[in-house]
Amino acid sequence: MSVQLIRVTEAEGEQRLDRWLKKRFPQLSQIMVEKMCRKGELRVDGGRVKANTRVAPGQEVRVPPLPAAQPRREEGPRISDTDAEMIQSCVLWKDEHIIALDKPPGLPSQGGSGQGDRHVDGLLDALRFGYKDRPKMVHRLDKDTSGVLLIARTDRIARALSEAFRLKTTRKIYWAAVAGVPNPKMGTVRYGLMKAPGHGRGGEGEKMVCIHPAKISAHPDAKRATTDYAVLDALGTRCAWVALVPITGRTHQLRAHMAELGHPIVGDGKYGGSGQENLGDGWGAQLGGEISRKLHLHARQISFDHPITKKRITVTAPLPSHMKRTWKTVGWHENDVPADPFEEIE
């Protein structure tokens, strides 16, 4: 292979030279890239560079003759046809830039301690739909939480969506069934969160502890967290259907905040005392009877500004089967409540 002059494209954005190069030429190792830089064989706009130099759209990279690409080995275990069909059936909406999934409850977003081999991140190759690039996750949902999960189809879109989450221009609305009925019917929870020592049950890792807002400064590990909630319907004093908006995005934020209010999410064994029956005024997260013991927390809706078209996109996910059964048992109807109950007061 001869010397190549390659221009960095707009879609590739600004990134480190070594990363840009290895995406284009997967046969290159980090050692090879650094050696080419030291010898002055690899240049940007004619100048010598280091492996960590950042390249930007429009710059010209001189690439010396490279070794031939080896046939790529399969990365990780092959996705079974059944799993591929399952994850493809979860697609709620897609265009050439973004895929919105309806993540099933029980399927982890990513691998990790106690999560097993089967997770959304490990199934993304089945969502290429003819694209060369593997899609990228830009946010996560807890293993037992269902609902809308955005997947970027290119690196450029992944960067744009990650920035939108950081700047809080995306809006996520969760639905939950909680024990008891929060009072007032609408409010904001501002308890800080920090990791408890040790690990929680069920392989989910850490458990979060709520810290009163006035005491956050006394706990260096605590992070400020804010959740808006609104009661949409209730069954006497036994349980309530609430909408939750996480203003911040802390681990287990919604679950820990609702439990701290004394209204844990139904089926939450980690924060709600799964062994306790909720007999009206009890604190337990199990309603008993016909009600499923699974977590009743669902990412119902996400709204975001499309990075390319700039249009506001809203994607809604139907309730998972165990929550549908609970809603039917209790007599709640999905279409009887506003899509965004907070809109009127903003």
mmCIF file of C-alpha atoms in Angstrom:
data_model
loop_
_atom_site.group_PDB
_atom_site.id
_atom_site.type_symbol
_atom_site.label_atom_id
_atom_site.label_comp_id
_atom_site.label_asym_id
_atom_site.label_seq_id
_atom_site.Cartn_x
_atom_site.Cartn_y
_atom_site.Cartn_z
ATOM 1 C CA MET A 1 0.000 0.000 0.000
ATOM 2 C CA SER A 2 1.349 3.465 -0.912
ATOM 3 C CA VAL A 3 1.282 6.792 1.000
ATOM 4 C CA GLN A 4 -2.267 8.139 1.418
ATOM 5 C CA LEU A 5 -3.506 11.682 2.013
ATOM 6 C CA ILE A 6 -6.856 11.504 3.798
ATOM 7 C CA ARG A 7 -9.049 14.455 4.719
ATOM 8 C CA VAL A 8 -10.953 14.334 8.034
ATOM 9 C CA THR A 9 -14.679 14.543 7.245
ATOM 10 C CA GLU A 10 -17.319 16.657 8.957
ATOM 11 C CA ALA A 11 -19.099 13.506 10.140
ATOM 12 C CA GLU A 12 -15.971 12.337 11.959
ATOM 13 C CA GLY A 13 -15.853 15.509 14.041
ATOM 14 C CA GLU A 14 -12.961 16.395 16.325
ATOM 15 C CA GLN A 15 -11.171 13.434 17.932
ATOM 16 C CA ARG A 16 -7.755 12.028 18.837
ATOM 17 C CA LEU A 17 -5.547 11.079 15.891
ATOM 18 C CA ASP A 18 -4.904 7.534 17.175
ATOM 19 C CA ARG A 19 -8.633 6.839 17.557
ATOM 20 C CA TRP A 20 -9.468 8.342 14.168
ATOM 21 C CA LEU A 21 -6.748 6.237 12.529
ATOM 22 C CA LYS A 22 -7.700 2.954 14.206
ATOM 23 C CA LYS A 23 -11.331 3.359 13.142
ATOM 24 C CA ARG A 24 -10.181 3.717 9.524
ATOM 25 C CA PHE A 25 -7.516 1.026 9.760
ATOM 26 C CA PRO A 26 -8.526 -1.602 12.365
ATOM 27 C CA GLN A 27 -5.296 -3.571 11.733
ATOM 28 C CA LEU A 28 -3.248 -0.818 13.450
ATOM 29 C CA SER A 29 -2.193 -1.199 17.083
ATOM 30 C CA GLN A 30 -1.496 1.692 19.454
ATOM 31 C CA ILE A 31 2.236 0.836 19.362
ATOM 32 C CA MET A 32 2.278 1.049 15.548
ATOM 33 C CA VAL A 33 0.542 4.456 15.594
ATOM 34 C CA GLU A 34 2.997 5.867 18.148
ATOM 35 C CA LYS A 35 5.989 4.494 16.189
ATOM 36 C CA MET A 36 4.771 6.208 12.998
ATOM 37 C CA CYS A 37 4.422 9.481 14.913
ATOM 38 C CA ARG A 38 7.953 9.216 16.388
ATOM 39 C CA LYS A 39 9.465 8.563 12.963
ATOM 40 C CA GLY A 40 7.562 11.510 11.453
ATOM 41 C CA GLU A 41 5.785 9.227 8.955
ATOM 42 C CA LEU A 42 2.337 10.242 10.191
ATOM 43 C CA ARG A 43 1.623 13.945 9.651
ATOM 44 C CA VAL A 44 -1.329 16.344 9.875
ATOM 45 C CA ASP A 45 -1.372 19.287 7.439
ATOM 46 C CA GLY A 46 2.320 18.553 6.834
ATOM 47 C CA GLY A 47 3.364 18.847 10.494
ATOM 48 C CA ARG A 48 4.682 16.259 12.918
ATOM 49 C CA VAL A 49 2.156 15.022 15.492
ATOM 50 C CA LYS A 50 1.705 12.834 18.538
ATOM 51 C CA ALA A 51 -0.773 9.974 18.878
ATOM 52 C CA ASN A 52 -2.996 12.066 21.170
ATOM 53 C CA THR A 53 -3.044 15.113 18.834
ATOM 54 C CA ARG A 54 -6.643 16.090 18.054
ATOM 55 C CA VAL A 55 -7.676 16.205 14.413
ATOM 56 C CA ALA A 56 -10.559 18.336 13.137
ATOM 57 C CA PRO A 57 -12.778 18.291 10.029
ATOM 58 C CA GLY A 58 -10.932 19.607 6.951
ATOM 59 C CA GLN A 59 -7.447 18.640 8.112
ATOM 60 C CA GLU A 60 -5.329 16.411 5.845
ATOM 61 C CA VAL A 61 -3.621 13.377 7.356
ATOM 62 C CA ARG A 62 -0.596 11.819 5.642
ATOM 63 C CA VAL A 63 -0.679 8.054 6.240
ATOM 64 C CA PRO A 64 2.430 6.005 5.310
ATOM 65 C CA PRO A 65 2.222 2.551 3.677
ATOM 66 C CA LEU A 66 0.409 0.246 6.098
ATOM 67 C CA PRO A 67 0.341 -3.526 6.617
ATOM 68 C CA ALA A 68 -2.530 -5.345 4.927
ATOM 69 C CA ALA A 69 -5.710 -5.688 6.955
ATOM 70 C CA GLN A 70 -6.211 -9.099 8.525
ATOM 71 C CA PRO A 71 -9.620 -10.747 8.366
ATOM 72 C CA ARG A 72 -11.512 -9.450 11.378
ATOM 73 C CA ARG A 73 -12.387 -11.950 14.054
ATOM 74 C CA GLU A 74 -15.913 -11.953 15.343
ATOM 75 C CA GLU A 75 -16.142 -9.695 18.359
ATOM 76 C CA GLY A 76 -17.652 -11.557 21.277
ATOM 77 C CA PRO A 77 -20.222 -14.329 21.054
ATOM 78 C CA ARG A 78 -22.396 -14.526 17.957
ATOM 79 C CA ILE A 79 -25.915 -13.181 18.390
ATOM 80 C CA SER A 80 -28.479 -15.951 18.031
ATOM 81 C CA ASP A 81 -31.307 -15.545 15.512
ATOM 82 C CA THR A 82 -33.791 -15.550 18.397
ATOM 83 C CA ASP A 83 -31.997 -12.708 20.214
ATOM 84 C CA ALA A 84 -31.590 -10.747 16.959
ATOM 85 C CA GLU A 85 -35.327 -11.023 16.257
ATOM 86 C CA MET A 86 -36.118 -10.067 19.852
ATOM 87 C CA ILE A 87 -34.023 -6.877 19.875
ATOM 88 C CA GLN A 88 -35.213 -5.898 16.368
ATOM 89 C CA SER A 89 -38.827 -6.312 17.528
ATOM 90 C CA CYS A 90 -38.090 -3.735 20.266
ATOM 91 C CA VAL A 91 -37.525 -0.916 17.729
ATOM 92 C CA LEU A 92 -40.163 1.775 18.300
ATOM 93 C CA TRP A 93 -38.818 4.322 15.804
ATOM 94 C CA LYS A 94 -35.757 4.828 13.654
ATOM 95 C CA ASP A 95 -34.279 6.968 10.919
ATOM 96 C CA GLU A 96 -30.813 6.995 9.351
ATOM 97 C CA HIS A 97 -29.315 8.567 12.497
ATOM 98 C CA ILE A 98 -31.111 7.261 15.596
ATOM 99 C CA ILE A 99 -32.900 4.127 16.801
ATOM 100 C CA ALA A 100 -35.379 4.258 19.700
ATOM 101 C CA LEU A 101 -35.830 0.922 21.489
ATOM 102 C CA ASP A 102 -38.499 -0.267 23.900
ATOM 103 C CA LYS A 103 -36.185 -2.062 26.349
ATOM 104 C CA PRO A 104 -37.901 -5.043 27.975
ATOM 105 C CA PRO A 105 -37.804 -5.352 31.780
ATOM 106 C CA GLY A 106 -35.139 -7.815 32.960
ATOM 107 C CA LEU A 107 -32.717 -7.106 30.101
ATOM 108 C CA PRO A 108 -29.648 -5.135 31.319
ATOM 109 C CA SER A 109 -28.498 -2.143 29.256
ATOM 110 C CA GLN A 110 -24.861 -3.223 29.576
ATOM 111 C CA GLY A 111 -22.852 -6.110 30.983
ATOM 112 C CA GLY A 112 -21.427 -5.917 34.461
ATOM 113 C CA SER A 113 -21.339 -7.572 37.828
ATOM 114 C CA GLY A 114 -24.004 -10.275 37.956
ATOM 115 C CA GLN A 115 -25.684 -9.091 34.741
ATOM 116 C CA GLY A 116 -24.773 -12.103 32.569
ATOM 117 C CA ASP A 117 -23.847 -12.139 28.884
ATOM 118 C CA ARG A 118 -27.178 -11.034 27.445
ATOM 119 C CA HIS A 119 -27.657 -7.260 27.418
ATOM 120 C CA VAL A 120 -28.667 -4.480 25.004
ATOM 121 C CA ASP A 121 -25.069 -3.405 24.346
ATOM 122 C CA GLY A 122 -24.158 -6.972 23.365
ATOM 123 C CA LEU A 123 -27.051 -7.146 20.882
ATOM 124 C CA LEU A 124 -26.379 -3.882 19.016
ATOM 125 C CA ASP A 125 -24.788 -5.658 16.021
ATOM 126 C CA ALA A 126 -28.294 -6.932 15.240
ATOM 127 C CA LEU A 127 -29.425 -3.294 14.844
ATOM 128 C CA ARG A 128 -27.021 -2.273 12.068
ATOM 129 C CA PHE A 129 -29.787 -2.594 9.430
ATOM 130 C CA GLY A 130 -27.216 -2.491 6.626
ATOM 131 C CA TYR A 131 -24.932 0.106 8.231
ATOM 132 C CA LYS A 132 -21.181 -0.514 8.408
ATOM 133 C CA ASP A 133 -20.862 1.075 11.860
ATOM 134 C CA ARG A 134 -22.057 -0.632 15.017
ATOM 135 C CA PRO A 135 -24.720 1.467 16.802
ATOM 136 C CA LYS A 136 -23.760 3.111 20.110
ATOM 137 C CA MET A 137 -25.630 3.450 23.408
ATOM 138 C CA VAL A 138 -25.889 7.009 24.710
ATOM 139 C CA HIS A 139 -27.717 6.409 28.018
ATOM 140 C CA ARG A 140 -28.910 3.488 30.116
ATOM 141 C CA LEU A 141 -31.920 2.124 31.968
ATOM 142 C CA ASP A 142 -31.762 -0.106 35.056
ATOM 143 C CA LYS A 143 -32.081 -3.833 34.329
ATOM 144 C CA ASP A 144 -35.654 -4.062 35.665
ATOM 145 C CA THR A 145 -36.824 -0.717 34.212
ATOM 146 C CA SER A 146 -38.541 -0.919 30.827
ATOM 147 C CA GLY A 147 -39.117 1.698 28.151
ATOM 148 C CA VAL A 148 -37.537 4.110 25.686
ATOM 149 C CA LEU A 149 -33.794 3.810 25.119
ATOM 150 C CA LEU A 150 -32.025 5.885 22.426
ATOM 151 C CA ILE A 151 -29.288 4.318 20.297
ATOM 152 C CA ALA A 152 -27.046 6.405 17.988
ATOM 153 C CA ARG A 153 -26.211 4.931 14.572
ATOM 154 C CA THR A 154 -22.937 6.867 14.103
ATOM 155 C CA ASP A 155 -20.196 8.341 16.320
ATOM 156 C CA ARG A 156 -21.199 11.870 15.358
ATOM 157 C CA ILE A 157 -24.800 11.361 16.475
ATOM 158 C CA ALA A 158 -23.626 9.623 19.672
ATOM 159 C CA ARG A 159 -21.594 12.721 20.561
ATOM 160 C CA ALA A 160 -24.527 15.044 19.803
ATOM 161 C CA LEU A 161 -27.031 13.031 21.850
ATOM 162 C CA SER A 162 -24.614 12.644 24.768
ATOM 163 C CA GLU A 163 -24.182 16.424 24.782
ATOM 164 C CA ALA A 164 -27.978 16.884 24.707
ATOM 165 C CA PHE A 165 -28.324 14.647 27.782
ATOM 166 C CA ARG A 166 -25.544 16.600 29.506
ATOM 167 C CA LEU A 167 -27.208 19.933 28.715
ATOM 168 C CA LYS A 168 -30.615 18.538 29.770
ATOM 169 C CA THR A 169 -32.321 19.443 26.497
ATOM 170 C CA THR A 170 -33.816 15.943 26.365
ATOM 171 C CA ARG A 171 -36.919 15.295 28.471
ATOM 172 C CA LYS A 172 -37.705 11.880 29.941
ATOM 173 C CA ILE A 173 -41.036 11.022 31.547
ATOM 174 C CA TYR A 174 -41.328 7.801 33.529
ATOM 175 C CA TRP A 175 -44.499 6.115 34.745
ATOM 176 C CA ALA A 176 -44.546 4.184 38.009
ATOM 177 C CA ALA A 177 -46.974 2.581 40.415
ATOM 178 C CA VAL A 178 -46.014 3.490 43.987
ATOM 179 C CA ALA A 179 -47.167 2.280 47.408
ATOM 180 C CA GLY A 180 -49.532 4.770 49.037
ATOM 181 C CA VAL A 181 -50.346 8.200 47.584
ATOM 182 C CA PRO A 182 -47.796 11.066 47.691
ATOM 183 C CA ASN A 183 -49.029 14.293 49.256
ATOM 184 C CA PRO A 184 -48.978 16.929 47.810
ATOM 185 C CA LYS A 185 -50.093 15.452 44.484
ATOM 186 C CA MET A 186 -47.326 17.291 42.633
ATOM 187 C CA GLY A 187 -43.880 18.203 43.879
ATOM 188 C CA THR A 188 -40.100 18.121 43.560
ATOM 189 C CA VAL A 189 -37.696 15.870 45.473
ATOM 190 C CA ARG A 190 -34.218 17.309 46.065
ATOM 191 C CA TYR A 191 -32.494 14.710 48.237
ATOM 192 C CA GLY A 192 -28.852 14.177 47.355
ATOM 193 C CA LEU A 193 -27.637 10.649 46.593
ATOM 194 C CA MET A 194 -24.509 8.758 47.518
ATOM 195 C CA LYS A 195 -23.443 5.123 47.318
ATOM 196 C CA ALA A 196 -23.974 2.962 50.377
ATOM 197 C CA PRO A 197 -21.007 0.792 51.354
ATOM 198 C CA GLY A 198 -21.020 -2.794 50.035
ATOM 199 C CA HIS A 199 -23.206 -4.211 47.302
ATOM 200 C CA GLY A 200 -26.944 -4.610 46.999
ATOM 201 C CA ARG A 201 -28.786 -7.856 46.412
ATOM 202 C CA GLY A 202 -29.489 -9.316 42.996
ATOM 203 C CA GLY A 203 -26.166 -8.400 41.440
ATOM 204 C CA GLU A 204 -27.215 -4.816 40.765
ATOM 205 C CA GLY A 205 -24.227 -3.407 42.580
ATOM 206 C CA GLU A 206 -24.471 -0.381 44.795
ATOM 207 C CA LYS A 207 -27.478 0.908 46.649
ATOM 208 C CA MET A 208 -27.957 4.660 46.895
ATOM 209 C CA VAL A 209 -28.618 6.510 50.143
ATOM 210 C CA CYS A 210 -30.622 9.765 50.260
ATOM 211 C CA ILE A 211 -29.046 12.802 51.943
ATOM 212 C CA HIS A 212 -31.162 15.771 53.074
ATOM 213 C CA PRO A 213 -30.461 18.817 50.847
ATOM 214 C CA ALA A 214 -29.251 20.834 53.846
ATOM 215 C CA LYS A 215 -26.658 18.153 54.703
ATOM 216 C CA ILE A 216 -25.217 17.467 51.237
ATOM 217 C CA SER A 217 -22.189 19.698 51.843
ATOM 218 C CA ALA A 218 -21.267 17.519 54.848
ATOM 219 C CA HIS A 219 -20.980 14.442 52.585
ATOM 220 C CA PRO A 220 -18.226 14.849 49.956
ATOM 221 C CA ASP A 221 -19.432 11.758 48.043
ATOM 222 C CA ALA A 222 -23.043 12.938 47.792
ATOM 223 C CA LYS A 223 -24.334 14.318 44.491
ATOM 224 C CA ARG A 224 -27.276 16.655 44.159
ATOM 225 C CA ALA A 225 -30.329 15.015 42.576
ATOM 226 C CA THR A 226 -33.706 16.438 41.559
ATOM 227 C CA THR A 227 -36.914 14.628 40.575
ATOM 228 C CA ASP A 228 -40.301 16.123 39.671
ATOM 229 C CA TYR A 229 -43.349 13.942 40.372
ATOM 230 C CA ALA A 230 -47.084 14.171 39.696
ATOM 231 C CA VAL A 231 -49.867 11.828 40.843
ATOM 232 C CA LEU A 232 -51.967 10.857 37.808
ATOM 233 C CA ASP A 233 -54.470 8.541 39.533
ATOM 234 C CA ALA A 234 -54.828 6.575 42.765
ATOM 235 C CA LEU A 235 -56.554 3.531 44.247
ATOM 236 C CA GLY A 236 -57.799 4.854 47.577
ATOM 237 C CA THR A 237 -54.738 5.143 49.811
ATOM 238 C CA ARG A 238 -53.219 1.835 48.658
ATOM 239 C CA CYS A 239 -51.251 2.901 45.590
ATOM 240 C CA ALA A 240 -50.817 5.671 43.042
ATOM 241 C CA TRP A 241 -49.918 6.038 39.378
ATOM 242 C CA VAL A 242 -47.240 8.713 39.185
ATOM 243 C CA ALA A 243 -45.328 10.464 36.423
ATOM 244 C CA LEU A 244 -41.659 11.096 37.239
ATOM 245 C CA VAL A 245 -39.191 13.416 35.509
ATOM 246 C CA PRO A 246 -35.519 13.030 36.480
ATOM 247 C CA ILE A 247 -34.006 16.519 36.227
ATOM 248 C CA THR A 248 -30.613 14.987 37.064
ATOM 249 C CA GLY A 249 -29.548 11.489 36.005
ATOM 250 C CA ARG A 250 -28.179 9.723 39.083
ATOM 251 C CA THR A 251 -28.011 5.963 39.619
ATOM 252 C CA HIS A 252 -31.357 4.603 40.924
ATOM 253 C CA GLN A 253 -32.524 8.200 41.406
ATOM 254 C CA LEU A 254 -36.264 7.687 40.912
ATOM 255 C CA ARG A 255 -36.365 4.520 43.015
ATOM 256 C CA ALA A 256 -34.382 6.015 45.914
ATOM 257 C CA HIS A 257 -36.311 9.311 45.868
ATOM 258 C CA MET A 258 -39.761 7.679 45.933
ATOM 259 C CA ALA A 259 -38.705 5.309 48.729
ATOM 260 C CA GLU A 260 -37.380 8.276 50.731
ATOM 261 C CA LEU A 261 -40.808 9.948 50.415
ATOM 262 C CA GLY A 262 -42.319 6.806 51.947
ATOM 263 C CA HIS A 263 -43.843 5.712 48.630
ATOM 264 C CA PRO A 264 -41.524 3.082 47.140
ATOM 265 C CA ILE A 265 -42.120 1.912 43.592
ATOM 266 C CA VAL A 266 -44.214 -1.262 43.543
ATOM 267 C CA GLY A 267 -42.024 -4.359 43.157
ATOM 268 C CA ASP A 268 -38.798 -2.596 44.164
ATOM 269 C CA GLY A 269 -37.010 -5.222 46.232
ATOM 270 C CA LYS A 270 -33.905 -3.066 46.630
ATOM 271 C CA TYR A 271 -35.521 0.104 47.992
ATOM 272 C CA GLY A 272 -39.030 -0.952 48.983
ATOM 273 C CA GLY A 273 -38.715 -3.838 51.398
ATOM 274 C CA SER A 274 -39.982 -6.587 49.098
ATOM 275 C CA GLY A 275 -40.879 -8.850 52.012
ATOM 276 C CA GLN A 276 -43.457 -6.395 53.335
ATOM 277 C CA GLU A 277 -47.048 -6.412 52.192
ATOM 278 C CA ASN A 278 -48.472 -2.917 51.774
ATOM 279 C CA LEU A 279 -51.816 -3.098 53.539
ATOM 280 C CA GLY A 280 -52.753 0.532 53.077
ATOM 281 C CA ASP A 281 -50.443 2.625 55.202
ATOM 282 C CA GLY A 282 -47.570 0.139 55.197
ATOM 283 C CA TRP A 283 -44.221 0.971 53.672
ATOM 284 C CA GLY A 284 -43.778 -2.290 51.744
ATOM 285 C CA ALA A 285 -43.461 -2.279 47.968
ATOM 286 C CA GLN A 286 -45.660 -5.346 47.378
ATOM 287 C CA LEU A 287 -49.388 -4.866 46.922
ATOM 288 C CA GLY A 288 -50.136 -8.600 47.045
ATOM 289 C CA GLY A 289 -53.042 -10.382 45.364
ATOM 290 C CA GLU A 290 -52.977 -10.304 41.579
ATOM 291 C CA ILE A 291 -50.310 -7.591 41.373
ATOM 292 C CA SER A 292 -46.975 -8.634 39.856
ATOM 293 C CA ARG A 293 -43.913 -8.555 42.110
ATOM 294 C CA LYS A 294 -41.824 -7.098 39.244
ATOM 295 C CA LEU A 295 -40.623 -3.489 39.338
ATOM 296 C CA HIS A 296 -43.350 -1.085 38.166
ATOM 297 C CA LEU A 297 -41.101 1.575 36.610
ATOM 298 C CA HIS A 298 -41.303 2.392 32.899
ATOM 299 C CA ALA A 299 -39.533 5.018 30.749
ATOM 300 C CA ARG A 300 -42.761 6.083 29.062
ATOM 301 C CA GLN A 301 -41.626 8.954 26.841
ATOM 302 C CA ILE A 302 -38.525 10.787 25.655
ATOM 303 C CA SER A 303 -38.405 14.082 23.746
ATOM 304 C CA PHE A 304 -35.241 15.385 22.105
ATOM 305 C CA ASP A 305 -34.049 17.817 19.434
ATOM 306 C CA HIS A 306 -32.894 15.817 16.411
ATOM 307 C CA PRO A 307 -29.181 16.582 15.885
ATOM 308 C CA ILE A 308 -29.593 16.745 12.095
ATOM 309 C CA THR A 309 -33.165 17.897 11.293
ATOM 310 C CA LYS A 310 -33.371 20.055 14.484
ATOM 311 C CA LYS A 311 -37.010 18.926 14.832
ATOM 312 C CA ARG A 312 -38.365 18.018 18.272
ATOM 313 C CA ILE A 313 -38.938 14.265 18.312
ATOM 314 C CA THR A 314 -41.108 12.505 20.912
ATOM 315 C CA VAL A 315 -41.107 8.712 21.257
ATOM 316 C CA THR A 316 -43.557 6.836 23.497
ATOM 317 C CA ALA A 317 -43.301 3.226 24.706
ATOM 318 C CA PRO A 318 -46.353 1.102 25.641
ATOM 319 C CA LEU A 319 -46.515 -0.342 29.143
ATOM 320 C CA PRO A 320 -44.802 -3.736 29.610
ATOM 321 C CA SER A 321 -47.130 -6.704 30.114
ATOM 322 C CA HIS A 322 -46.817 -6.913 33.925
ATOM 323 C CA MET A 323 -47.693 -3.206 34.302
ATOM 324 C CA LYS A 324 -50.543 -3.532 31.783
ATOM 325 C CA ARG A 325 -52.024 -6.280 33.962
ATOM 326 C CA THR A 326 -51.718 -4.093 37.074
ATOM 327 C CA TRP A 327 -53.315 -1.114 35.298
ATOM 328 C CA LYS A 328 -56.202 -3.370 34.186
ATOM 329 C CA THR A 329 -56.639 -4.820 37.697
ATOM 330 C CA VAL A 330 -56.677 -1.379 39.305
ATOM 331 C CA GLY A 331 -58.808 0.233 36.581
ATOM 332 C CA TRP A 332 -56.303 2.749 35.244
ATOM 333 C CA HIS A 333 -56.277 3.598 31.509
ATOM 334 C CA GLU A 334 -53.223 4.807 29.574
ATOM 335 C CA ASN A 335 -55.215 7.296 27.501
ATOM 336 C CA ASP A 336 -56.910 8.998 30.458
ATOM 337 C CA VAL A 337 -53.915 11.126 31.485
ATOM 338 C CA PRO A 338 -51.910 13.915 29.804
ATOM 339 C CA ALA A 339 -48.702 12.870 28.016
ATOM 340 C CA ASP A 340 -46.816 15.487 30.030
ATOM 341 C CA PRO A 341 -48.660 16.494 33.232
ATOM 342 C CA PHE A 342 -46.024 19.148 33.992
ATOM 343 C CA GLU A 343 -46.604 21.134 30.790
ATOM 344 C CA GLU A 344 -49.415 23.283 32.111
ATOM 345 C CA ILE A 345 -47.391 24.604 35.061
ATOM 346 C CA GLU A 346 -44.194 25.455 33.167
#
